[in-house]
Coordinates of C-alpha atoms and ligand atoms in Angstrom, one line a residue:
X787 CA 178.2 156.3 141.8
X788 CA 178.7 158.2 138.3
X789 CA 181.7 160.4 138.5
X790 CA 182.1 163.6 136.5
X791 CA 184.9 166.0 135.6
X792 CA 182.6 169.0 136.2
X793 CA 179.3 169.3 137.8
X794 CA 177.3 172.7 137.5
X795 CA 174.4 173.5 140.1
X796 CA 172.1 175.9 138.1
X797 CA 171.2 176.2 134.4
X798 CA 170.8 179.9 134.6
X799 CA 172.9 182.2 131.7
X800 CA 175.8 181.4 134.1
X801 CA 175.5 177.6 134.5
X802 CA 174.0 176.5 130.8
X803 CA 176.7 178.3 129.3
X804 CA 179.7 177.5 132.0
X805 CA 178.6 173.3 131.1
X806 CA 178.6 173.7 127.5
X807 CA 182.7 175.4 127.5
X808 CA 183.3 172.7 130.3
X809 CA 182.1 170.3 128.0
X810 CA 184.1 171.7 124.7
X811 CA 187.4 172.0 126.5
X812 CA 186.7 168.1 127.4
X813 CA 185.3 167.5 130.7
X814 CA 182.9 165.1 131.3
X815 CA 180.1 167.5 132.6
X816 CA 177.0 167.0 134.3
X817 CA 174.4 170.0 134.8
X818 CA 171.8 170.3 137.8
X819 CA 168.4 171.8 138.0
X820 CA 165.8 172.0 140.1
X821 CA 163.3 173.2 137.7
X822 CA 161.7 171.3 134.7
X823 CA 162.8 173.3 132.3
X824 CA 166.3 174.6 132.0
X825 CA 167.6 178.1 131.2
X826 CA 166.8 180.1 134.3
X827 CA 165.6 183.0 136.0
X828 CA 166.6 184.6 132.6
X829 CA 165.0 182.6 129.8
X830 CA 162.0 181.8 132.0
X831 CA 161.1 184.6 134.3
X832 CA 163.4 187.6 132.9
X833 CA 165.6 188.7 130.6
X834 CA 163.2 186.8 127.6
X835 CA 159.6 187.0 128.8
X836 CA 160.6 190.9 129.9
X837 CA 161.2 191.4 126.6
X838 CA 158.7 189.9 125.0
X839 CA 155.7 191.7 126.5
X840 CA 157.9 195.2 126.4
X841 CA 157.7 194.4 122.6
X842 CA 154.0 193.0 122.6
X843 CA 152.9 196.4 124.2
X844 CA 155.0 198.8 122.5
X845 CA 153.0 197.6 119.4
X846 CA 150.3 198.4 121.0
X847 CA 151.3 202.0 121.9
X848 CA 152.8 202.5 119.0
X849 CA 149.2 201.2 116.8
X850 CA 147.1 203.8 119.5
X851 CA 149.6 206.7 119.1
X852 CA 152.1 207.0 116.5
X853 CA 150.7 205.1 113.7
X854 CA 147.9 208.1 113.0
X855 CA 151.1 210.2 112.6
X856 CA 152.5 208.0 110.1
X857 CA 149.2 207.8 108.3
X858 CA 148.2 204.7 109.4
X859 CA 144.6 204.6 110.1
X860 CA 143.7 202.1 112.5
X861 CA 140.2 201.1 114.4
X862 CA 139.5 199.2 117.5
X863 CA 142.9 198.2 118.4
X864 CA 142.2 196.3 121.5
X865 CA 144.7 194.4 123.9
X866 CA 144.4 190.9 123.7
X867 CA 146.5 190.1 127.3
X868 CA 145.6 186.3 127.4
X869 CA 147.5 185.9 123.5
X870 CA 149.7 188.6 124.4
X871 CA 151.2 185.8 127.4
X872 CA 150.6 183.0 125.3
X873 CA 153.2 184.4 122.9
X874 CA 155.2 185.2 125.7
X875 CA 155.0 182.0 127.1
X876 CA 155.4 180.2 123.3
X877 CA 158.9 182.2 123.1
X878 CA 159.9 181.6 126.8
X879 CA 159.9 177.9 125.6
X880 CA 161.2 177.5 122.4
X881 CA 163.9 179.6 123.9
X882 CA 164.3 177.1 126.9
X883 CA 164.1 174.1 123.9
X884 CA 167.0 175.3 122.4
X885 CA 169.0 175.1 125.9
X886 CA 168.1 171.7 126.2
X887 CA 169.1 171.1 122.6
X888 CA 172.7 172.2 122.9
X889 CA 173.2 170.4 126.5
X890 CA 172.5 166.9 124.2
X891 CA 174.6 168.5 121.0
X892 CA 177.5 169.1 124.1
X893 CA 176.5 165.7 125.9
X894 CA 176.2 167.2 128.8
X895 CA 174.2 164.7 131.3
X896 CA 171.3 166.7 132.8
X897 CA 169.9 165.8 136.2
X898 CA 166.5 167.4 137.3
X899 CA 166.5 167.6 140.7
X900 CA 167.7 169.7 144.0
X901 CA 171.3 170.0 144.0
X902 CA 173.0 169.7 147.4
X903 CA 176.9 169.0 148.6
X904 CA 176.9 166.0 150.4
X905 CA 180.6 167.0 150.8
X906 CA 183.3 168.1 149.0
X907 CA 182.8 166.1 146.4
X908 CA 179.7 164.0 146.4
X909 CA 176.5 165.8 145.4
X910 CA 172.9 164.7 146.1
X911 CA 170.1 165.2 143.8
X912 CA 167.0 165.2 144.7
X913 CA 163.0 164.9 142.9
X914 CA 160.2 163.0 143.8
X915 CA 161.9 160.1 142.5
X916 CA 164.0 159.8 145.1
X917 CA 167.7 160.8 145.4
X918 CA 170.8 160.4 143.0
X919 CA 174.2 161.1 144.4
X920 CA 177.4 161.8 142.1
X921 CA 180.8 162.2 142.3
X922 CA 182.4 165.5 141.0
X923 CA 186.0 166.8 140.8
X924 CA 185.2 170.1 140.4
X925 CA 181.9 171.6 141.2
X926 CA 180.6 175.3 140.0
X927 CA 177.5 176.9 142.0
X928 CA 175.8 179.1 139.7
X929 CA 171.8 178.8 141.6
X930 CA 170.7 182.5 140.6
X931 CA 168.8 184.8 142.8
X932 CA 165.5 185.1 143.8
X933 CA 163.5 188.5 144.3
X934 CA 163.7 190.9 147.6
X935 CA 161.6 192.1 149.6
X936 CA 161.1 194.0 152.9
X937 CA 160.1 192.5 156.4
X938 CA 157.3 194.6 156.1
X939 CA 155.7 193.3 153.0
X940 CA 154.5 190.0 151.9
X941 CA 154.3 188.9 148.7
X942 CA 151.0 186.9 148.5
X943 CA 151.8 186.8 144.5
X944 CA 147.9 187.8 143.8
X945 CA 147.6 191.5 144.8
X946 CA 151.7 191.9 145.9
X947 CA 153.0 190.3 143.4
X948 CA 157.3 190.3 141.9
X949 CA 158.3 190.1 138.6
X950 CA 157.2 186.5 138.1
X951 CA 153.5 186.8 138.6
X952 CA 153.8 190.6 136.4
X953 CA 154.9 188.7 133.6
X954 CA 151.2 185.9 134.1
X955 CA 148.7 189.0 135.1
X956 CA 145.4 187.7 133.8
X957 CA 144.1 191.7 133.4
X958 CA 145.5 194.8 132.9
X959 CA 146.1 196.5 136.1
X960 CA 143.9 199.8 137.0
X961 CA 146.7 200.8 138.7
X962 CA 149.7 199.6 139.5
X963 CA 151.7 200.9 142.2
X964 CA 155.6 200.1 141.4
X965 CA 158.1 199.8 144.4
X966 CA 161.1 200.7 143.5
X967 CA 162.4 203.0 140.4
X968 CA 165.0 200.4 139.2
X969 CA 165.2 198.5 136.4
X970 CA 162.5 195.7 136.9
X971 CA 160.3 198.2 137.8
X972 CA 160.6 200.5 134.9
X973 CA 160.6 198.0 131.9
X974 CA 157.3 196.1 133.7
X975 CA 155.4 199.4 134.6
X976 CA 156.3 200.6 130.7
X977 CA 154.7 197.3 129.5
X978 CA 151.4 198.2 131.6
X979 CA 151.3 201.5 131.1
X980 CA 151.3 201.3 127.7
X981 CA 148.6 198.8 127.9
X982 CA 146.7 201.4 129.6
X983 CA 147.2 200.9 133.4
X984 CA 147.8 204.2 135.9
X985 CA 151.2 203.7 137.0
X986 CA 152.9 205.1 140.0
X987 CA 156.6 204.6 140.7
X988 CA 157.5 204.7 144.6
X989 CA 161.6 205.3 144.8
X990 CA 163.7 205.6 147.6
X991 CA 166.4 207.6 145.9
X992 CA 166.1 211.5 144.3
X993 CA 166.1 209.9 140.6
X994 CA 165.2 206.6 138.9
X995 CA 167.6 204.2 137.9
X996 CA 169.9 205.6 140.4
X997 CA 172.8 203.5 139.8
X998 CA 173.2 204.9 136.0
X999 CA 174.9 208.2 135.1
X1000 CA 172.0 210.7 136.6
X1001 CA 171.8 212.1 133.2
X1002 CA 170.2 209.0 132.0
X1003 CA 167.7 208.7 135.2
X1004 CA 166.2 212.4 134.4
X1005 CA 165.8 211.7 131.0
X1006 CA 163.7 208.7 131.1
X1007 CA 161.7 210.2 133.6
X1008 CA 160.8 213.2 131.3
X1009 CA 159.7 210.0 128.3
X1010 CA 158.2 207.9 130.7
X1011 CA 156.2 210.5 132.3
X1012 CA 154.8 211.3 128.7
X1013 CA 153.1 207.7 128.8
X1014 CA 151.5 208.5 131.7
X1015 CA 153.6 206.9 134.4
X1016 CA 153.8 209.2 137.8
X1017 CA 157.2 209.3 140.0
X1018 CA 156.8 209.7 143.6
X1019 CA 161.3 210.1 144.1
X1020 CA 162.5 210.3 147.7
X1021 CA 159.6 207.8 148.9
X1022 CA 160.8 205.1 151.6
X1023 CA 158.1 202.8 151.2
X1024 CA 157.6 201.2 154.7
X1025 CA 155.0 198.6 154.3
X1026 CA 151.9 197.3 151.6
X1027 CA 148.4 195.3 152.8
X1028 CA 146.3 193.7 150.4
X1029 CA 142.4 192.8 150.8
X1030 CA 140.8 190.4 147.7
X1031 CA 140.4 193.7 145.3
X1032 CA 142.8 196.2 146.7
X1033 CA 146.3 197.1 147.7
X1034 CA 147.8 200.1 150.1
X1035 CA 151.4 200.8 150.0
X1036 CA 152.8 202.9 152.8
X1037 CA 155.6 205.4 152.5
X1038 CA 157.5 208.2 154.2
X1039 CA 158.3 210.8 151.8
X1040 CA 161.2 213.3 151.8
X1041 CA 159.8 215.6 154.6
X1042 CA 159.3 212.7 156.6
X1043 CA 155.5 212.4 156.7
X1044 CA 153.9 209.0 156.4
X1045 CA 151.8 209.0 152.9
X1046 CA 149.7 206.3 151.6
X1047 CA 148.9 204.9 148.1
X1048 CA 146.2 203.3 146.9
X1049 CA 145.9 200.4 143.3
X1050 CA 145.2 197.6 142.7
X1051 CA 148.0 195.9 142.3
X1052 CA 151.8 196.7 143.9
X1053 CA 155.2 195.3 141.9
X1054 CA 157.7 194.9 144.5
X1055 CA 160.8 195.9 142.7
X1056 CA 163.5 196.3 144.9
X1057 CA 166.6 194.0 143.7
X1058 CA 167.2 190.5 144.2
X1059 CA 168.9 188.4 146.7
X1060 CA 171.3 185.5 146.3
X1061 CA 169.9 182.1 146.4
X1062 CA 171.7 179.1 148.4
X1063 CA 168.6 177.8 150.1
X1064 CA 169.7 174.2 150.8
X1065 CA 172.7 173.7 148.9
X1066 CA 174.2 172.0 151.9
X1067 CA 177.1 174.7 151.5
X1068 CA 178.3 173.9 155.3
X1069 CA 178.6 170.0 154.2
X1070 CA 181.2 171.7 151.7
X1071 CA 182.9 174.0 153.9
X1072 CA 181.9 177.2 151.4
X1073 CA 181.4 180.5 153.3
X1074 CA 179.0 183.2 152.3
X1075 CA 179.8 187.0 152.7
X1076 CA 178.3 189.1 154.8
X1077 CA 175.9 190.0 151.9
X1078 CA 174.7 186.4 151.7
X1079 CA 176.6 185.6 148.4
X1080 CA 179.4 183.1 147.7
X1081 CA 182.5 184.5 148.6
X1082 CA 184.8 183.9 145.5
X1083 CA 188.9 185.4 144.7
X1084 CA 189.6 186.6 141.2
X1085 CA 189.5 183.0 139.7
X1086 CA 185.6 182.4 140.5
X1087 CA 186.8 180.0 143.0
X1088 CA 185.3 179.5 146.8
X1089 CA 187.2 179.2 150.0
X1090 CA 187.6 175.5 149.6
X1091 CA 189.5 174.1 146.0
X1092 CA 187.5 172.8 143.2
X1093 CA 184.8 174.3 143.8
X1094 CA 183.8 177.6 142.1
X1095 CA 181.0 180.6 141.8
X1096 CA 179.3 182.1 139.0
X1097 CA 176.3 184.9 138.2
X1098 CA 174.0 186.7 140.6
X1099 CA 175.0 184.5 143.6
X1100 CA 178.7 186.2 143.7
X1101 CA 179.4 189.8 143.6
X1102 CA 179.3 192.2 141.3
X1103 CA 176.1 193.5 138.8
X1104 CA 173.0 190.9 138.2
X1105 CA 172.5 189.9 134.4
X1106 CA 173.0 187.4 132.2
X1107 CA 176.0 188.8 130.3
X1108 CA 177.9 189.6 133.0
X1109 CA 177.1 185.8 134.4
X1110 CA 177.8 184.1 130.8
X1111 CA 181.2 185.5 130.6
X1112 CA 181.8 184.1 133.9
X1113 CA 180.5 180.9 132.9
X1114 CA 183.0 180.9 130.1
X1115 CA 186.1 182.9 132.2
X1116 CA 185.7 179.6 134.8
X1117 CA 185.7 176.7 132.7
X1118 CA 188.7 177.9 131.0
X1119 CA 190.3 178.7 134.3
X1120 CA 189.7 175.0 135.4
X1121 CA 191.2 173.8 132.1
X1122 CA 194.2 176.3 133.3
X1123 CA 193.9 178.4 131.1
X1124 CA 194.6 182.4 132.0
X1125 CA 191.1 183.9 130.6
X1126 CA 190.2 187.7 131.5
X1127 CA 186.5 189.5 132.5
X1128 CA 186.5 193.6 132.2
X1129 CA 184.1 194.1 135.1
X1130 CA 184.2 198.1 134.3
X1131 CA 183.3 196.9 130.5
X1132 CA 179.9 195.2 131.2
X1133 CA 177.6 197.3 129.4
X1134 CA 173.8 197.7 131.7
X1135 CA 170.8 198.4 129.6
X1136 CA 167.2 199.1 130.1
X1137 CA 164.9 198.0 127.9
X1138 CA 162.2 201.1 128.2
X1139 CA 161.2 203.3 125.2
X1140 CA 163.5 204.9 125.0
X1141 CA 166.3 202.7 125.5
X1142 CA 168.5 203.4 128.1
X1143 CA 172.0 201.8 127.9
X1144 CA 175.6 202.3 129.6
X1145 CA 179.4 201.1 129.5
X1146 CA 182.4 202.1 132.1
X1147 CA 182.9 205.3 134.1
X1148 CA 179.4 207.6 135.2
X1149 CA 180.4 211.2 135.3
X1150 CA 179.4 211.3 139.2
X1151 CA 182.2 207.9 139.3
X1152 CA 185.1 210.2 137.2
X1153 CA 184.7 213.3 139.6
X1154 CA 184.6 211.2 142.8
X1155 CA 187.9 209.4 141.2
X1156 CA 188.9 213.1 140.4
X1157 CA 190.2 212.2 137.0
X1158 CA 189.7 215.0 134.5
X1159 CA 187.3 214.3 131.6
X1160 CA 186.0 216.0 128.1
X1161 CA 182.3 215.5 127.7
X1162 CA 180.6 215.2 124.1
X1163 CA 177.0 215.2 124.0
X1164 CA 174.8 214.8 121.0
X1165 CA 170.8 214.8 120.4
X1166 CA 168.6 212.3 119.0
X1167 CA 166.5 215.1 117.5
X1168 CA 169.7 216.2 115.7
X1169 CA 169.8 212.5 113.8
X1170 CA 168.3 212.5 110.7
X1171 CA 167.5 208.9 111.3
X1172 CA 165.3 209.5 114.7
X1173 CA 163.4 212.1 112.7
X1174 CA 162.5 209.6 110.3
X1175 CA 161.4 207.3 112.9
X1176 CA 159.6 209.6 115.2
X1177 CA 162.1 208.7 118.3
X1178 CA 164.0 212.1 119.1
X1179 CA 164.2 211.2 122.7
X1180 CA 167.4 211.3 124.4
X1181 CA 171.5 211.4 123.8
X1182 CA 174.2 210.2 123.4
X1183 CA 177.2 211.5 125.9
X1184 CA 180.4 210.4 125.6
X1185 CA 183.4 210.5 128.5
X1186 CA 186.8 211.2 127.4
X1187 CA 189.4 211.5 129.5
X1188 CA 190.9 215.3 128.9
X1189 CA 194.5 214.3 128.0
X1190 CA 194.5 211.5 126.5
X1191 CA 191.5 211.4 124.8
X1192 CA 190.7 207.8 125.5
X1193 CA 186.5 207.1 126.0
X1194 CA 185.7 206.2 129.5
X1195 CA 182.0 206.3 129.7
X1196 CA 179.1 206.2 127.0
X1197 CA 175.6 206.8 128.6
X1198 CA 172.9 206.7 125.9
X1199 CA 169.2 207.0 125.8
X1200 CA 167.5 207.1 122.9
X1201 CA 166.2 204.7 119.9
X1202 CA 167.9 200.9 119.4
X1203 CA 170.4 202.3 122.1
X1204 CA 170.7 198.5 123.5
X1205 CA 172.1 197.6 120.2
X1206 CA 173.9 200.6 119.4
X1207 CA 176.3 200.1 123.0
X1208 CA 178.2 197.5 121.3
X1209 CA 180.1 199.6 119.5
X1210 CA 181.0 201.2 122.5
X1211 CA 182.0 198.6 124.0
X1212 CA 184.1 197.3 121.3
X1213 CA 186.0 200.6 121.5
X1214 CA 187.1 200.8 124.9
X1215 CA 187.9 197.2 125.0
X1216 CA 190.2 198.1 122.5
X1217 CA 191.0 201.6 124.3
X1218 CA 189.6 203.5 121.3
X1219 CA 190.0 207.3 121.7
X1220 CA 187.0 209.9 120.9
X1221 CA 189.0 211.1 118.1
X1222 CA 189.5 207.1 116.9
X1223 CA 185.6 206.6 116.9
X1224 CA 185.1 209.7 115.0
X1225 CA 186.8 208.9 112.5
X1226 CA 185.3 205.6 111.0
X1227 CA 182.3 205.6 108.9
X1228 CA 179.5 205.3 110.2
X1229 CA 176.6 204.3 107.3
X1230 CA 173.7 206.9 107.0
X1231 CA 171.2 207.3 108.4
X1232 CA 171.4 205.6 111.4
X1233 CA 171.1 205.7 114.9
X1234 CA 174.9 204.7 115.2
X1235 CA 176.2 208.0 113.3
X1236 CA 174.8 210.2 117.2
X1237 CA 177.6 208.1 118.9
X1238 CA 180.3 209.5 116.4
X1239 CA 178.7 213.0 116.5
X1240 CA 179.1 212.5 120.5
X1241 CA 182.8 211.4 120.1
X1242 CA 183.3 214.4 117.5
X1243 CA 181.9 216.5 120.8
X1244 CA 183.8 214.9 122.7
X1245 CA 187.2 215.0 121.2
X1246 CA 187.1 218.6 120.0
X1247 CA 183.5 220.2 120.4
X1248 CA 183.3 219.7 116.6
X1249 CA 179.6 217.4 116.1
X1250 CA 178.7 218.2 112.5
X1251 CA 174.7 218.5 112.9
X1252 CA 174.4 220.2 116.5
Ligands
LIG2060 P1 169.7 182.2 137.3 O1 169.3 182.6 135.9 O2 168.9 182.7 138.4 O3 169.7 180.6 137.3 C1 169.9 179.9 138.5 C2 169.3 178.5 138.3 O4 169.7 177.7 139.3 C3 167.7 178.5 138.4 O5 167.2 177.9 137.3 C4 167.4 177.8 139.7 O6 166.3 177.0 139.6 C5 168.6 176.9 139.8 N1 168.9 176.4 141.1 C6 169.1 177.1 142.2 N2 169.4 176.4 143.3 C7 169.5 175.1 142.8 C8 169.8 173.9 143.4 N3 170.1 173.8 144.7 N4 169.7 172.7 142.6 C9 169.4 172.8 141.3 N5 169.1 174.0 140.7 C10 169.2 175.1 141.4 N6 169.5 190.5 132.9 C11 170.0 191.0 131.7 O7 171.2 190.9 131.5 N7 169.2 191.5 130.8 C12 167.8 191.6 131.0 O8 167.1 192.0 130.1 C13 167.3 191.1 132.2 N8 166.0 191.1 132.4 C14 165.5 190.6 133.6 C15 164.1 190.7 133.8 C16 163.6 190.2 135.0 C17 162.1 190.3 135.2 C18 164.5 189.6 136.0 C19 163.9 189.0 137.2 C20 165.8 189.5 135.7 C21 166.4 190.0 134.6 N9 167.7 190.0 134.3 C22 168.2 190.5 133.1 C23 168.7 189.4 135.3 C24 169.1 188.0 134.8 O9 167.9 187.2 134.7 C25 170.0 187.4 135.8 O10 171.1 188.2 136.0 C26 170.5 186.0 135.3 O11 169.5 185.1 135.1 C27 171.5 185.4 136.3 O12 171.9 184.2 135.8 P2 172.4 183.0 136.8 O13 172.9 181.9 135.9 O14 173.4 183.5 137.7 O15 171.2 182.6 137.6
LIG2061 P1 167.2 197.5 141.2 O1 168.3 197.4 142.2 O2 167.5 197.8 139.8 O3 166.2 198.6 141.7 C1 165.6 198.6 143.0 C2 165.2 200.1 143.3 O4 164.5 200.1 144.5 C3 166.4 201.0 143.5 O5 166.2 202.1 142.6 C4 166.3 201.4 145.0 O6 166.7 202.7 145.2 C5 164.8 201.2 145.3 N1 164.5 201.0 146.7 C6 165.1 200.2 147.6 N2 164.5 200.2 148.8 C7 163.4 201.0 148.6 C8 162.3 201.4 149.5 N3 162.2 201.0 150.7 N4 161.4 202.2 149.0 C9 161.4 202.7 147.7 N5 162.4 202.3 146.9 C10 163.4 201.5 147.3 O7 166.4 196.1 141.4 P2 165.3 195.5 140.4 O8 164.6 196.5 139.6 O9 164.4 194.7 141.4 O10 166.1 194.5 139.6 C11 166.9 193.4 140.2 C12 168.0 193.0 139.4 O11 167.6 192.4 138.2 C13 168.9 194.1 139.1 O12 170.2 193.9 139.6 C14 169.0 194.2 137.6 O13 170.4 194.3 137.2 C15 168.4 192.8 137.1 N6 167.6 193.1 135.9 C16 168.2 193.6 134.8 C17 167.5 193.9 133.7 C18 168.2 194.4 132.5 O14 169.4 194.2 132.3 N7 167.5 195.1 131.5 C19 166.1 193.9 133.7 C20 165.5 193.5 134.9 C21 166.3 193.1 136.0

């Protein structure tokens, strides 16, 4: 039986990149995964492929609206949808090439196969070439999540359809009913509405995105609803039933009444579960909250020693940042060393036009804290930059807190905004004041000069251009 230092289950953003520091700090690592190719729900299903059709068809929107404007003249721009996946799918795997590329640069030993504990320390792989087991001092689970849904709905993945089959549509929907106003839902329903589908967004809560300062939420809603997409807010959708050509999706709006909507196709977007199906966790002795994720203390590690929990199967928010830095954070904790995470400092973005992005404290989270806070706001359509580029959508607000000074939340939406968080996030990190920000220099024109114009706001109601 081969015996290894480390053994990850999962080559997710969490797993790929918790083997590869295993694997520089020494250990003899092996990496598990059921799938043929490696890199995830992220690299094959998400964060990439997302991505790449949100910039495919914001070409296209951008060719059928905005290049006239610019003095572009173009005719017959068509959508292409079967080269527009292709592409997709060509990125999806030179992406996933590269992971398989660094786990030989790291010699990292990859199985392909089901990972389950046998026990403690044993694991059994399994494919259709039978079954491997291996020896493991320390194990780290880090199997992902899988898409929700409700009791009420099945997911026959041709009409009701998640995330995975949105991103392999072989037309453009007529319309396409969206459940859920979260983030799935908003960057896929942007990629089809801009393609030309009706869109409809079903949401439970009284904004979208309704885990982001609201500010953002009502924002977006007032861009997206310029492309066309309609928001049905305060909608409990109950139920959807699909025939060969046709979908209904039941809801109960806010006055209680039952209404009913009718597309062609229905995105069920409504978060993601953990996934542990079959990972012989009882063999193991690893308890599951009462959520149905792997219960883990502040070191990553389970109930039982050695063996640890990583990404969107623990607590805490769902993407691939947040699980990469835990994939680092528990390798160097098994090589003892006394590594840190910023949970509050894990920037969320949504990758809409606009962009929407975000780092620590919402203003709803400050004044149920009760702590006492200086807000600085500044417009897009103040930057010279935005005018340039046509996008004078959105702000930038800035959280200070009103003695000290020190930034504790930056919600922006507006142009490049995913990039232009960093900065943000380098601040705090550092525990950068407004007044600190404001004073660098920030090179003109850019986006990144609204974020100092928001700190100036911030810090003494003294923005230059508003
Ligand atoms: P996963 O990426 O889910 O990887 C888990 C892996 O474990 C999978 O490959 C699975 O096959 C494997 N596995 C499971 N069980 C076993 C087993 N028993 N044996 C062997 N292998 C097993 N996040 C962002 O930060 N930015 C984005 O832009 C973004 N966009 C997204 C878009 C979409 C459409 C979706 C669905 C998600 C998106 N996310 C995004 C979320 C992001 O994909 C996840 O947070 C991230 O992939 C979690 O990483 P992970 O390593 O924990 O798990
Ligand atoms: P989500 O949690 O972002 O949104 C789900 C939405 O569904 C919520 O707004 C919720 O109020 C609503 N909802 C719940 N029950 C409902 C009901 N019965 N009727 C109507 N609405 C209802 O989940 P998601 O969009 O599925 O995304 C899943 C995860 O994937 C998220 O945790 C997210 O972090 C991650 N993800 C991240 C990115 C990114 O970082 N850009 C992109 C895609 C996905």
């Amino acid at each position: 039986m081969e015996k290894f230092d480390v053994t990850v289950i999962g080559s997710g953003p969490g797993g790929y990149v918790a083997a590869i520091r295993c694997a520089q700090l020494g250990f003899k690592t092996a990496l598990i995964e059921r799938y043929s190719t490696l890199g995830g729900t992220c690299l094959n299903v998400g964060c990439i492929p997302s991505k790449a059709l949100l910039d495919s068809s914001e070409h296209f929107h951008n060719a059928t609206h905005t290049f006239a404007t610019h003095g572009i003249d173009v005719k017959e721009v068509k959508v292409n949808l079967a080269q527009m996946i292709k592409r997709k799918s060509e990125v999806v795997k030179q992406t996933c090439d590269g992971i398989n590329f660094l786990m030989k640069k790291n010699k990292i030993t990859v199985f392909n196969g089901h990972g389950s504990f046998a026990s403690k320390n044993t694991i059994s792989i399994k494919n259709d070439k039978g079954e491997t087991i291996i020896e493991s001092d320390k194990t780290i689970i880090a199997t992902g999540s899988k898409p929700l849904s409700l009791p009420s709905i099945t997911i026959d993945k041709k009409r009701i359809i998640t995330s995975t089959e949105a991103l392999e549509l072989k037309e453009v929907p007529k319309h396409l009913i969206l459940v859920g106003g979260g983030v799935i839902g908003l960057e896929l329903g942007s990629v089809y509405a801009r393609l030309g589908s009706k869109v409809s967004v079903l949401e439970y809560a009284d904004g979208i995105i309704p885990t982001m300062d609201k500010a953002l939420g009502k924002e977006l809603q007032k861009s997206l609803s310029k492309i066309g997409i309609a928001f049905y807010l305060n909608h409990k959708v109950t139920g959807a039933t699909a025939t060969a050509k046709e979908v209904t999706v039941t809801a109960e709006n806010k006055e209680g009444q039952a209404v009913e909507f009718k597309g062609d196709y229905c995105l069920v977007a409504l978060g993601r579960k953990p996934y542990t199906d079959n990972l012989g966790l009882d063999k193991a002795g690893v308890k599951l909250d009462a959520k149905g994720k792997v219960e883990v203390d502040e070191h990553l590690q389970t109930n039982v020693a050695g063996i640890y929990a990583i990404g969107d199967v623990v607590r805490g928010a769902m993407l691939a940042h947040k699980a990469e830095e835990e994939g680092t954070f528990v390798a160097e904790v098994i090589a003892g060393q006394k590594p840190h995470i910023n949970y509050n400092l894990i920037p969320g973005v949504v990758y809409t036009w606009p962009e929407v992005a975000s780092v620590g404290y919402t203003e709803e989270q400050l004044k149920e804290k009760g702590i006492k806070y200086k807000a600085g706001n500044f417009p897009f359509k103040a930057s010279g930059r935005a005018r340039a580029s046509m996008d004078t959508d959105g702000f930038v607000k800035v959280l200070a807190d009103a003695i000290t000074d020190e930034i504790l939340g930056v919600h922006m939406i507006g142009p490049r905004t995913a990039d232009m968080i960093a900065e943000a996030v380098v601040a705090m990190e550092f525990r950068a004041s407004a007044e600190d920000v404001s004073r660098m220099s920030h090179a003109h024109p850019t986006f990144t000069e609204s974020f100092k114009e928001a700190c100036l706001d911030a810090t003494a109601k003294r923005a230059i251009h508003i």
